[in-house]
Structures are given as structure tokens and as C-alpha cells.
PDB file of C-alpha atoms in Angstrom:
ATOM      1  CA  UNK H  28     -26.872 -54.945  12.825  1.00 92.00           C
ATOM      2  CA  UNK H  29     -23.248 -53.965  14.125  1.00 93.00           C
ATOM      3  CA  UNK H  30     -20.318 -52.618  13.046  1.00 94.00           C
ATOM      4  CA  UNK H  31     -17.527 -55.193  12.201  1.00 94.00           C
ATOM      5  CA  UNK H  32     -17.078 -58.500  12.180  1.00 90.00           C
ATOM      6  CA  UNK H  33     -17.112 -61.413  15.142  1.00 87.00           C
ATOM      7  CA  UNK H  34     -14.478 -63.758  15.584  1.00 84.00           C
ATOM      8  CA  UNK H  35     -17.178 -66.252  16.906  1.00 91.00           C
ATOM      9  CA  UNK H  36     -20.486 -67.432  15.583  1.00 95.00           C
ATOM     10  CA  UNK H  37     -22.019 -67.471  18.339  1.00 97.00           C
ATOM     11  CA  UNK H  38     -21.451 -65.982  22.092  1.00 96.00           C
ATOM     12  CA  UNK H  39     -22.873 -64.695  25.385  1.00 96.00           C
ATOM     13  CA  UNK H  40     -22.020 -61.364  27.079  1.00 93.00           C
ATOM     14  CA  UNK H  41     -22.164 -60.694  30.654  1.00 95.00           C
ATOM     15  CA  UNK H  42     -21.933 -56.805  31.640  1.00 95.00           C
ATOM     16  CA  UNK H  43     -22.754 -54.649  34.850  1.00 96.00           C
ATOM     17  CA  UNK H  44     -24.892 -51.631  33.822  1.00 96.00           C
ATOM     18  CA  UNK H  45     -25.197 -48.020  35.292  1.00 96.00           C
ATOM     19  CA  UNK H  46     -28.107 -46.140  34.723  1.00 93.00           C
ATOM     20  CA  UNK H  47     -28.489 -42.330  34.989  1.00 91.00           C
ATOM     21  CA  UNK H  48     -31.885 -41.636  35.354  1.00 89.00           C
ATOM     22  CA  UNK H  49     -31.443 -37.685  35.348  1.00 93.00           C
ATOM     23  CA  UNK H  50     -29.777 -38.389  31.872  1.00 93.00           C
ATOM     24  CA  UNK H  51     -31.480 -42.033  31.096  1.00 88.00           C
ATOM     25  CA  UNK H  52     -27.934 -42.804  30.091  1.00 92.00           C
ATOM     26  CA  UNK H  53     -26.594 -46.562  30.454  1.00 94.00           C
ATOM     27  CA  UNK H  54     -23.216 -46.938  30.838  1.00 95.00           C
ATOM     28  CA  UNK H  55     -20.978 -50.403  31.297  1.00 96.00           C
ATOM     29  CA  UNK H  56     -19.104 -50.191  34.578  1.00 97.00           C
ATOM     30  CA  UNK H  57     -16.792 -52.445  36.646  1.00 97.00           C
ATOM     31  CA  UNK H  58     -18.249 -55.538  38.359  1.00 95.00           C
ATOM     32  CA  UNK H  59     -19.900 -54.647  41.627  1.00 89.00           C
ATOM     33  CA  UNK H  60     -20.294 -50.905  41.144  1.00 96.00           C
ATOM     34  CA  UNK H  61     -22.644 -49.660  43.169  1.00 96.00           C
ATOM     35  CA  UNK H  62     -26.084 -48.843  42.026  1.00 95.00           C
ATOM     36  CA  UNK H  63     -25.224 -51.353  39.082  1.00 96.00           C
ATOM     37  CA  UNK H  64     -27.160 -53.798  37.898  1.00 95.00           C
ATOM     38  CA  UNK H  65     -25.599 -57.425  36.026  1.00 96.00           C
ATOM     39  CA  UNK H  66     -26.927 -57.977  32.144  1.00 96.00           C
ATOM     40  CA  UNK H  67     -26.527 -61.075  30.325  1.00 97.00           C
ATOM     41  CA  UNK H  68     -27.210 -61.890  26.630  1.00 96.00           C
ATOM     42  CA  UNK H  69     -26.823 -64.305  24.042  1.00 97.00           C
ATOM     43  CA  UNK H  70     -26.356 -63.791  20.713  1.00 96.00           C
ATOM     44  CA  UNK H  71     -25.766 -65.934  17.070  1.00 97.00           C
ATOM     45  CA  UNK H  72     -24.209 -64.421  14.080  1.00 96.00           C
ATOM     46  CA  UNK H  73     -26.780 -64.410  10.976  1.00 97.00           C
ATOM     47  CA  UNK H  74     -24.544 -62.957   8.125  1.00 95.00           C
ATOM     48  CA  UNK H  75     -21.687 -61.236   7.661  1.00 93.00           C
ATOM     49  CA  UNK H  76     -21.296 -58.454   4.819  1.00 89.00           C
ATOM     50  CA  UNK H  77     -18.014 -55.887   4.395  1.00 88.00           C
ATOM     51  CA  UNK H  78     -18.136 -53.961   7.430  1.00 92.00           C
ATOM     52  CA  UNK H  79     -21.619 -55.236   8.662  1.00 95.00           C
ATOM     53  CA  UNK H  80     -22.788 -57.935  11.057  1.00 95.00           C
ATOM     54  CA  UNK H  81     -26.017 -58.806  10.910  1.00 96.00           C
ATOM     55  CA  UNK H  82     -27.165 -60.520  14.765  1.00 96.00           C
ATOM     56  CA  UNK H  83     -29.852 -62.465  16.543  1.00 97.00           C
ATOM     57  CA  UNK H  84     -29.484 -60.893  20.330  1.00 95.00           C
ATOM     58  CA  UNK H  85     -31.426 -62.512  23.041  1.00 95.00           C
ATOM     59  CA  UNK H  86     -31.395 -60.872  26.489  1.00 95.00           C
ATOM     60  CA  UNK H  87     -31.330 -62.761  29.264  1.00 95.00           C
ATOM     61  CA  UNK H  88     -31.955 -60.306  31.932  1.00 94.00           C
ATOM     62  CA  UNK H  89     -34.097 -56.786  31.139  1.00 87.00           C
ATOM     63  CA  UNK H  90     -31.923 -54.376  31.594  1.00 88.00           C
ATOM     64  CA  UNK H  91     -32.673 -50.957  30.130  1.00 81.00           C
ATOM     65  CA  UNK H  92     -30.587 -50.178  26.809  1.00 84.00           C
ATOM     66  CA  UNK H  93     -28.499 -53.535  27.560  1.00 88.00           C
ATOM     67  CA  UNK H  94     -28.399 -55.012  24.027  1.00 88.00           C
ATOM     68  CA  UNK H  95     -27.428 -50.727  22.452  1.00 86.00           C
ATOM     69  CA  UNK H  96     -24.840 -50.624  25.164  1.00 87.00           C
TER      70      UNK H  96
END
């Protein structure tokens, strides 16, 4: 469930991913950062309410947090 609404009905994202491990805080960052790691995902809008987006999210890699961040 998200926030807003999605201009598509269905998409993929591709993201690189920092993760803190002091902190065990994930963090997007700029392609090729070092230390960071690429995450993929699909996803398919289910329903749509006011403010609400209701999602089917399918990782594609296993990144830690990736489908929060």
C-alpha cells in the first residue's frame, strides 16, 4: 500500500542501494556508488482509492529493505 497514485498500471524499478550496517539504514544512491549494490523490481497496480495505492511488488534481486526504500 503507497501513498498516491501511479500514472502506469504496471512498471519495473531499477535502483542502486547503500546499506549502513552500523545504522541498518538503506539508502538509494547514484549508479555505481561504491559499496552499492543494483535492485530491480516489478510491480502491477491492484486498486486505486483517494490517496491510496494498493500494489503487487515482486523483487527481482534481494536486496535488504529494497521494496520500503
Amino acid at each position: 500500500l503507497v501513498e498516491g497514485r501511479l500514472s502506469s498500471p504496471e512498471g519495473e524499478r531499477h535502483d542502486w542501494l547503500l546499506k549502513d550496517r552500523a545504522t541498518n539504514v538503506v539508502r538509494p544512491v547514484p549508479p555505481n556508488t561504491p559499496g552499492a549494490r543494483p535492485a530491480t523490481l516489478r510491480f502491477r497496480r491492484l486498486q486505486t482509492g483517494n490517496r491510496l495505492t494498493l500494489l503487487e511488488v515482486v523483487p527481482e534481486t534481494g536486496r535488504s529493505h529494497q521494496i520500503r526504500v
